[in-house]
Amino acid sequence: MPSRVIAGGGCIRRHAREFLPLGKKAAVVTGTRSAAQNGSLADVIFALEANGQEYRVLDKVMSNPTVDCAYECAAAAKSSGADFVVAIGGGSPLDAGKAVALLAAQDLKREELFSGRYKTALPLVAVPTTANTGSEVTQYAILTNDEQETKSAITSPLLFPKIAFLDAEYLKLVPARTAVNTAIDALSHAVEGMLSVRANMMTDSLAANAAREIVAQFGALQAGNLTDAGRERLLYASTAAGMVIANTGTTIVHAMGYSLTYYKNIDHGRANGLLLAAYLKLVEQKNPALAKSIYAKTGLAGATELKKLLGTLLKDKESLSKAEIELYASKAATSKNIANCLVAPSKDKIAKIFTTSLNAV
Ligand SMILES: [Zn+2]
């Protein structure tokens, strides 16, 4: 995990000089509003100005950024002459920022974008402002891929941010619903990391601790009264879970969730949360020893209890038709993530997970 993590209140202003070796001009990639409201953009600009570094703010990143969005943003970064990228925001701006770092550094045709064959990327700093996808410490940039009708990952060691700044102060204005969805995404990363063929003692210890910390905040998440300390714990847990998936990747849960996001516009974290317990139930049946060891490490009581716990946070479930379940199951059954699962479900089992997790109509 080659990204440096600098954490704590005020860390960007206190460590402003860390930006200095990265370049002369920054492309500051962010969404339309939140970075300006939560103080993160002002802190980054303060640091860059203190160093005498130029910058151009590119604040048009949409949620679930498309390939088009990434190319447009990269063209703007390139024409500005930026030689490094600072990405600020939730998972969407961070992933868009990574794509910009790649696309501004070299000419890549669209058919080469997900190829994994890249020469170089601009140095990147990541500032998460939600307790997030963990993108600040991963080599993945997830983009909406209209050609494949799903979300696809650009994966390259070049995409690890040079520095991740973690300041929970920026999470104060996150809406309650977003706080719930992002926490559930991070929990899913931790648990899926433990269900990966690449799981090991080190990733499991990070994952187990992250899962415990996240579940400990469920009451406050539901009541909408997270404390400053609670937000910080969630931020650190989501970064730890990001370190896990940087090593293990995700499993069938994420592959299934991408269809819910692409076709039904269901938030990414919510999509995983809807599916996670039903997949764990299957793991309990197929590999009880694995399920037992995960519950012992994380303190989770079991799939049925997790379903109840997540159900209170997720409330009313969306409906899926038979045709939708058929389409999403066949897409997930042919996804790369299948090979990453210690318990690899058949297409029928995947369809059953959809049926039991959402309202099948
Ligand atoms: Zn995720």
Short mmCIF file of C-alpha atoms and ligand atoms in Angstrom, two decimals:
data_model
loop_
_atom_site.label_atom_id
_atom_site.label_comp_id
_atom_site.label_asym_id
_atom_site.label_seq_id
_atom_site.Cartn_x
_atom_site.Cartn_y
_atom_site.Cartn_z
CA MET A 1 0.00 0.00 0.00
CA PRO A 2 2.25 2.76 -1.23
CA SER A 3 0.04 5.80 -0.45
CA ARG A 4 1.19 7.96 2.46
CA VAL A 5 -1.64 8.72 4.87
CA ILE A 6 -1.54 12.00 6.79
CA ALA A 7 -4.39 12.27 9.28
CA GLY A 8 -5.88 14.55 11.90
CA GLY A 9 -7.73 17.85 12.24
CA GLY A 10 -6.14 20.62 10.15
CA CYS A 11 -3.69 18.19 8.52
CA ILE A 12 -3.68 19.89 5.10
CA ARG A 13 -2.71 23.33 6.40
CA ARG A 14 -0.21 21.84 8.86
CA HIS A 15 1.41 19.74 6.13
CA ALA A 16 1.06 22.21 3.25
CA ARG A 17 4.66 21.71 2.18
CA GLU A 18 3.95 18.09 1.28
CA PHE A 19 2.33 19.42 -1.92
CA LEU A 20 5.55 21.16 -2.97
CA PRO A 21 7.47 18.26 -4.56
CA LEU A 22 4.45 17.16 -6.61
CA GLY A 23 4.54 19.84 -9.29
CA LYS A 24 4.13 23.47 -10.32
CA LYS A 25 0.42 23.55 -11.15
CA ALA A 26 -2.44 21.51 -9.71
CA ALA A 27 -5.67 20.43 -11.35
CA VAL A 28 -8.04 20.43 -8.38
CA VAL A 29 -10.74 17.93 -9.31
CA THR A 30 -13.94 18.01 -7.27
CA GLY A 31 -17.73 17.96 -7.35
CA THR A 32 -19.98 20.96 -7.78
CA ARG A 33 -20.65 21.99 -4.18
CA SER A 34 -19.49 20.08 -1.12
CA ALA A 35 -15.74 20.81 -1.22
CA ALA A 36 -16.49 24.54 -1.29
CA GLN A 37 -18.91 24.19 1.64
CA ASN A 38 -16.99 21.86 3.97
CA GLY A 39 -13.70 23.78 3.98
CA SER A 40 -11.59 21.19 2.15
CA LEU A 41 -11.20 23.25 -1.03
CA ALA A 42 -10.21 26.34 0.95
CA ASP A 43 -7.58 24.32 2.85
CA VAL A 44 -6.10 22.91 -0.37
CA ILE A 45 -6.00 26.37 -1.96
CA PHE A 46 -4.38 27.77 1.20
CA ALA A 47 -1.67 25.10 1.00
CA LEU A 48 -1.02 25.61 -2.72
CA GLU A 49 -0.88 29.40 -2.40
CA ALA A 50 1.42 29.18 0.62
CA ASN A 51 3.77 27.14 -1.57
CA GLY A 52 3.49 29.52 -4.55
CA GLN A 53 1.96 26.71 -6.63
CA GLU A 54 -0.59 27.52 -9.34
CA TYR A 55 -3.89 25.69 -9.63
CA ARG A 56 -7.03 25.36 -11.69
CA VAL A 57 -10.24 24.18 -10.00
CA LEU A 58 -12.28 21.71 -12.08
CA ASP A 59 -15.50 21.36 -10.10
CA LYS A 60 -17.90 19.73 -12.52
CA VAL A 61 -17.54 16.06 -11.54
CA MET A 62 -20.93 14.30 -11.51
CA SER A 63 -21.81 11.45 -9.17
CA ASN A 64 -20.98 8.04 -10.70
CA PRO A 65 -18.73 9.82 -13.25
CA THR A 66 -18.89 8.55 -16.82
CA VAL A 67 -16.05 7.91 -19.23
CA ASP A 68 -17.12 11.12 -21.06
CA CYS A 69 -16.88 13.11 -17.83
CA ALA A 70 -13.35 11.79 -17.21
CA TYR A 71 -12.18 12.69 -20.74
CA GLU A 72 -13.70 16.20 -20.55
CA CYS A 73 -12.13 16.86 -17.17
CA ALA A 74 -8.77 15.52 -18.37
CA ALA A 75 -8.86 17.78 -21.44
CA ALA A 76 -9.43 20.78 -19.18
CA ALA A 77 -6.58 19.69 -16.89
CA LYS A 78 -4.27 19.22 -19.86
CA SER A 79 -5.06 22.61 -21.42
CA SER A 80 -4.44 24.27 -18.04
CA GLY A 81 -0.89 22.87 -18.01
CA ALA A 82 -1.41 21.06 -14.71
CA ASP A 83 1.38 18.66 -13.76
CA PHE A 84 -0.32 17.13 -10.71
CA VAL A 85 -3.85 16.43 -9.50
CA VAL A 86 -5.58 17.09 -6.19
CA ALA A 87 -8.87 15.17 -5.98
CA ILE A 88 -11.32 16.25 -3.26
CA GLY A 89 -14.67 14.69 -2.41
CA GLY A 90 -16.57 11.45 -2.13
CA GLY A 91 -15.76 8.40 -4.23
CA SER A 92 -16.91 10.03 -7.45
CA PRO A 93 -14.50 13.01 -7.55
CA LEU A 94 -11.64 10.87 -6.22
CA ASP A 95 -12.11 8.28 -8.97
CA ALA A 96 -12.57 10.98 -11.61
CA GLY A 97 -9.37 12.63 -10.34
CA LYS A 98 -7.48 9.36 -10.81
CA ALA A 99 -8.78 9.01 -14.37
CA VAL A 100 -7.71 12.61 -15.02
CA ALA A 101 -4.22 11.85 -13.66
CA LEU A 102 -3.98 9.03 -16.18
CA LEU A 103 -5.60 10.73 -19.18
CA ALA A 104 -3.80 14.06 -18.78
CA ALA A 105 -0.43 12.30 -18.74
CA GLN A 106 -0.80 10.37 -22.02
CA ASP A 107 -3.10 9.93 -24.99
CA LEU A 108 -5.36 6.95 -24.39
CA LYS A 109 -8.05 5.91 -26.83
CA ARG A 110 -11.39 4.94 -25.30
CA GLU A 111 -10.85 1.29 -26.16
CA GLU A 112 -7.55 1.41 -24.25
CA LEU A 113 -9.01 3.05 -21.12
CA PHE A 114 -9.70 -0.16 -19.18
CA SER A 115 -6.77 -2.11 -20.71
CA GLY A 116 -4.43 -1.79 -17.74
CA ARG A 117 -1.59 -0.80 -20.08
CA TYR A 118 -0.52 2.68 -19.10
CA LYS A 119 2.89 4.32 -19.23
CA THR A 120 2.49 7.06 -16.70
CA ALA A 121 0.14 9.17 -14.60
CA LEU A 122 0.35 12.60 -12.99
CA PRO A 123 1.06 12.51 -9.24
CA LEU A 124 -2.18 12.61 -7.26
CA VAL A 125 -3.27 13.78 -3.80
CA ALA A 126 -6.61 12.51 -2.46
CA VAL A 127 -8.78 14.27 0.12
CA PRO A 128 -11.85 12.21 1.03
CA THR A 129 -14.81 14.21 2.35
CA THR A 130 -17.04 11.23 3.08
CA ALA A 131 -16.16 8.05 5.01
CA ASN A 132 -15.72 6.73 1.71
CA THR A 133 -15.00 4.16 -0.90
CA GLY A 134 -11.39 4.02 0.34
CA SER A 135 -10.35 5.38 -3.06
CA GLU A 136 -7.75 7.56 -1.33
CA VAL A 137 -5.60 4.45 -0.76
CA THR A 138 -6.46 2.22 -3.74
CA GLN A 139 -5.22 1.72 -7.30
CA TYR A 140 -8.77 1.67 -8.70
CA ALA A 141 -10.82 4.32 -10.50
CA ILE A 142 -14.40 3.20 -11.03
CA LEU A 143 -16.21 4.84 -13.92
CA THR A 144 -19.68 4.43 -15.40
CA ASN A 145 -19.10 2.51 -18.61
CA ASP A 146 -22.10 3.08 -20.90
CA GLU A 147 -20.63 0.82 -23.57
CA GLN A 148 -20.71 -2.20 -21.21
CA GLU A 149 -23.77 -0.91 -19.29
CA THR A 150 -22.03 -1.24 -15.93
CA LYS A 151 -19.37 0.36 -13.79
CA SER A 152 -15.83 -0.62 -14.77
CA ALA A 153 -12.52 -0.26 -12.95
CA ILE A 154 -9.34 1.27 -14.28
CA THR A 155 -6.71 -0.59 -12.27
CA SER A 156 -3.06 0.40 -12.13
CA PRO A 157 -0.42 0.85 -9.44
CA LEU A 158 0.10 4.28 -11.05
CA LEU A 159 -3.26 5.33 -9.57
CA PHE A 160 -2.29 4.99 -5.91
CA PRO A 161 -2.44 8.54 -4.54
CA LYS A 162 0.95 9.82 -3.40
CA ILE A 163 -0.72 11.25 -0.28
CA ALA A 164 -4.15 10.79 1.32
CA PHE A 165 -5.15 13.55 3.75
CA LEU A 166 -7.75 12.41 6.31
CA ASP A 167 -9.52 15.23 8.15
CA ALA A 168 -12.90 14.26 9.63
CA GLU A 169 -13.83 17.95 9.93
CA TYR A 170 -14.83 17.78 6.24
CA LEU A 171 -17.44 15.10 7.00
CA LYS A 172 -19.58 17.36 9.20
CA LEU A 173 -21.93 18.45 6.41
CA VAL A 174 -22.42 14.96 4.91
CA PRO A 175 -26.21 14.29 4.77
CA ALA A 176 -27.40 11.51 7.10
CA ARG A 177 -28.45 9.26 4.20
CA THR A 178 -25.04 9.59 2.50
CA ALA A 179 -23.30 8.87 5.81
CA VAL A 180 -25.30 5.63 6.07
CA ASN A 181 -24.64 4.57 2.48
CA THR A 182 -20.90 5.29 2.57
CA ALA A 183 -20.47 3.49 5.92
CA ILE A 184 -22.22 0.44 4.50
CA ASP A 185 -19.96 0.55 1.44
CA ALA A 186 -16.92 0.54 3.71
CA LEU A 187 -18.36 -2.35 5.75
CA SER A 188 -18.91 -4.23 2.52
CA HIS A 189 -15.27 -3.63 1.50
CA ALA A 190 -14.08 -5.02 4.85
CA VAL A 191 -16.29 -8.12 4.75
CA GLU A 192 -15.75 -8.79 1.04
CA GLY A 193 -12.01 -8.46 1.61
CA MET A 194 -12.28 -11.35 4.06
CA LEU A 195 -14.23 -13.37 1.47
CA SER A 196 -11.61 -12.89 -1.24
CA VAL A 197 -9.21 -15.56 -2.45
CA ARG A 198 -6.48 -12.98 -1.81
CA ALA A 199 -7.38 -12.44 1.87
CA ASN A 200 -4.49 -12.95 4.28
CA MET A 201 -3.63 -12.38 7.92
CA MET A 202 -2.75 -8.72 7.39
CA THR A 203 -5.79 -7.75 5.32
CA ASP A 204 -8.03 -9.70 7.71
CA SER A 205 -6.77 -7.78 10.72
CA LEU A 206 -7.43 -4.44 9.03
CA ALA A 207 -10.82 -5.66 7.76
CA ALA A 208 -11.96 -7.05 11.11
CA ASN A 209 -11.08 -3.86 12.94
CA ALA A 210 -12.75 -1.69 10.27
CA ALA A 211 -15.93 -3.78 10.42
CA ARG A 212 -16.10 -3.52 14.22
CA GLU A 213 -15.62 0.26 14.12
CA ILE A 214 -18.29 0.73 11.46
CA VAL A 215 -20.89 -1.45 13.17
CA ALA A 216 -20.19 0.40 16.44
CA GLN A 217 -21.45 3.59 14.73
CA PHE A 218 -24.68 2.05 13.34
CA GLY A 219 -26.83 3.40 16.20
CA ALA A 220 -25.54 6.94 15.72
CA LEU A 221 -25.85 6.61 11.93
CA GLN A 222 -29.47 5.59 12.27
CA ALA A 223 -30.26 8.37 14.75
CA GLY A 224 -28.35 10.88 12.59
CA ASN A 225 -26.28 12.03 15.59
CA LEU A 226 -22.70 11.03 14.77
CA THR A 227 -20.16 12.70 17.06
CA ASP A 228 -16.89 14.25 15.86
CA ALA A 229 -15.07 11.20 17.22
CA GLY A 230 -17.56 8.87 15.51
CA ARG A 231 -17.00 10.57 12.15
CA GLU A 232 -13.24 10.26 12.58
CA ARG A 233 -13.53 6.56 13.43
CA LEU A 234 -15.69 5.99 10.35
CA LEU A 235 -13.22 7.87 8.16
CA TYR A 236 -10.27 5.84 9.45
CA ALA A 237 -12.25 2.60 9.17
CA SER A 238 -13.22 3.35 5.56
CA THR A 239 -9.57 4.08 4.71
CA ALA A 240 -8.50 0.84 6.41
CA ALA A 241 -11.15 -1.01 4.37
CA GLY A 242 -9.74 0.71 1.27
CA MET A 243 -6.30 -0.70 2.15
CA VAL A 244 -7.96 -4.11 2.38
CA ILE A 245 -9.51 -4.01 -1.10
CA ALA A 246 -6.32 -2.52 -2.57
CA ASN A 247 -4.88 -5.95 -1.73
CA THR A 248 -7.86 -8.29 -2.02
CA GLY A 249 -10.22 -6.66 -4.54
CA THR A 250 -13.98 -6.94 -4.07
CA THR A 251 -16.28 -9.93 -4.62
CA ILE A 252 -19.57 -10.82 -6.25
CA VAL A 253 -21.42 -8.34 -4.01
CA HIS A 254 -19.82 -5.38 -5.79
CA ALA A 255 -20.27 -6.99 -9.21
CA MET A 256 -23.99 -7.41 -8.47
CA GLY A 257 -24.30 -3.95 -6.97
CA TYR A 258 -22.97 -2.30 -10.14
CA SER A 259 -26.12 -3.35 -12.04
CA LEU A 260 -28.34 -1.89 -9.31
CA THR A 261 -26.46 1.39 -9.61
CA TYR A 262 -26.24 1.41 -13.40
CA TYR A 263 -29.82 0.42 -14.23
CA LYS A 264 -31.77 1.45 -11.12
CA ASN A 265 -29.72 4.44 -9.96
CA ILE A 266 -29.38 2.90 -6.48
CA ASP A 267 -26.52 4.46 -4.50
CA HIS A 268 -23.34 2.33 -4.59
CA GLY A 269 -23.10 1.72 -0.83
CA ARG A 270 -26.82 1.05 -0.52
CA ALA A 271 -26.64 -1.46 -3.40
CA ASN A 272 -23.91 -3.43 -1.60
CA GLY A 273 -25.78 -3.20 1.71
CA LEU A 274 -28.92 -4.66 0.15
CA LEU A 275 -26.97 -7.71 -1.12
CA LEU A 276 -24.27 -8.36 1.48
CA ALA A 277 -26.26 -10.36 4.05
CA ALA A 278 -27.76 -12.73 1.46
CA TYR A 279 -24.30 -13.48 0.08
CA LEU A 280 -23.02 -14.13 3.61
CA LYS A 281 -25.95 -16.52 4.08
CA LEU A 282 -24.71 -18.49 1.07
CA VAL A 283 -21.18 -18.48 2.52
CA GLU A 284 -22.63 -19.89 5.77
CA GLN A 285 -24.13 -22.76 3.76
CA LYS A 286 -21.18 -23.48 1.45
CA ASN A 287 -18.25 -22.80 3.76
CA PRO A 288 -19.43 -22.66 7.39
CA ALA A 289 -15.88 -22.56 8.76
CA LEU A 290 -15.11 -19.42 6.75
CA ALA A 291 -18.32 -17.71 7.89
CA LYS A 292 -17.59 -18.66 11.50
CA SER A 293 -14.06 -17.27 11.39
CA ILE A 294 -15.30 -13.97 9.88
CA TYR A 295 -17.95 -13.62 12.60
CA ALA A 296 -15.39 -14.38 15.31
CA LYS A 297 -13.00 -11.74 13.95
CA THR A 298 -15.55 -8.99 13.25
CA GLY A 299 -18.01 -9.55 16.07
CA LEU A 300 -20.85 -9.86 13.54
CA ALA A 301 -23.48 -12.28 14.86
CA GLY A 302 -24.37 -13.92 11.53
CA ALA A 303 -26.05 -13.29 8.18
CA THR A 304 -29.59 -13.18 9.58
CA GLU A 305 -28.64 -10.66 12.26
CA LEU A 306 -26.67 -8.57 9.74
CA LYS A 307 -29.71 -8.50 7.46
CA LYS A 308 -31.82 -7.12 10.33
CA LEU A 309 -29.16 -4.58 11.25
CA LEU A 310 -28.77 -3.35 7.66
CA GLY A 311 -32.53 -3.46 7.12
CA THR A 312 -33.11 -0.85 9.83
CA LEU A 313 -30.61 1.46 8.12
CA LEU A 314 -31.70 0.83 4.53
CA LYS A 315 -35.49 0.87 5.12
CA ASP A 316 -37.80 0.25 2.11
CA LYS A 317 -36.23 -1.89 -0.60
CA GLU A 318 -36.50 -1.27 -4.31
CA SER A 319 -38.38 -3.67 -6.61
CA LEU A 320 -36.87 -5.84 -9.33
CA SER A 321 -38.72 -7.61 -12.13
CA LYS A 322 -37.89 -11.18 -13.24
CA ALA A 323 -36.33 -9.82 -16.44
CA GLU A 324 -34.15 -7.42 -14.46
CA ILE A 325 -32.96 -10.18 -12.13
CA GLU A 326 -32.16 -12.40 -15.13
CA LEU A 327 -30.12 -9.63 -16.80
CA TYR A 328 -28.24 -8.58 -13.66
CA ALA A 329 -27.50 -12.18 -12.66
CA SER A 330 -26.02 -13.03 -16.05
CA LYS A 331 -23.85 -9.91 -15.97
CA ALA A 332 -22.56 -10.71 -12.46
CA ALA A 333 -22.03 -14.39 -13.33
CA THR A 334 -19.60 -13.39 -16.10
CA SER A 335 -17.84 -10.63 -14.12
CA LYS A 336 -14.15 -10.80 -13.22
CA ASN A 337 -15.09 -10.70 -9.54
CA ILE A 338 -16.31 -14.32 -9.61
CA ALA A 339 -12.73 -15.59 -9.73
CA ASN A 340 -11.98 -13.51 -6.65
CA CYS A 341 -14.58 -15.23 -4.43
CA LEU A 342 -13.70 -17.95 -1.90
CA VAL A 343 -17.34 -18.99 -2.36
CA ALA A 344 -18.17 -18.47 -6.06
CA PRO A 345 -21.93 -18.55 -6.65
CA SER A 346 -23.57 -19.97 -9.79
CA LYS A 347 -25.83 -17.76 -11.90
CA ASP A 348 -28.88 -19.34 -10.25
CA LYS A 349 -27.55 -18.57 -6.80
CA ILE A 350 -26.81 -15.00 -7.84
CA ALA A 351 -30.39 -14.64 -9.09
CA LYS A 352 -31.60 -16.01 -5.77
CA ILE A 353 -29.53 -13.44 -3.85
CA PHE A 354 -31.21 -10.67 -5.90
CA THR A 355 -34.64 -12.21 -5.27
CA THR A 356 -34.21 -12.49 -1.51
CA SER A 357 -32.44 -9.13 -1.12
CA LEU A 358 -34.85 -6.86 -2.99
CA ASN A 359 -38.59 -6.91 -3.68
CA ALA A 360 -38.93 -9.37 -6.54
CA VAL A 361 -42.11 -8.56 -8.50
ZN ZN B 1 -17.54 -0.03 -2.93
#
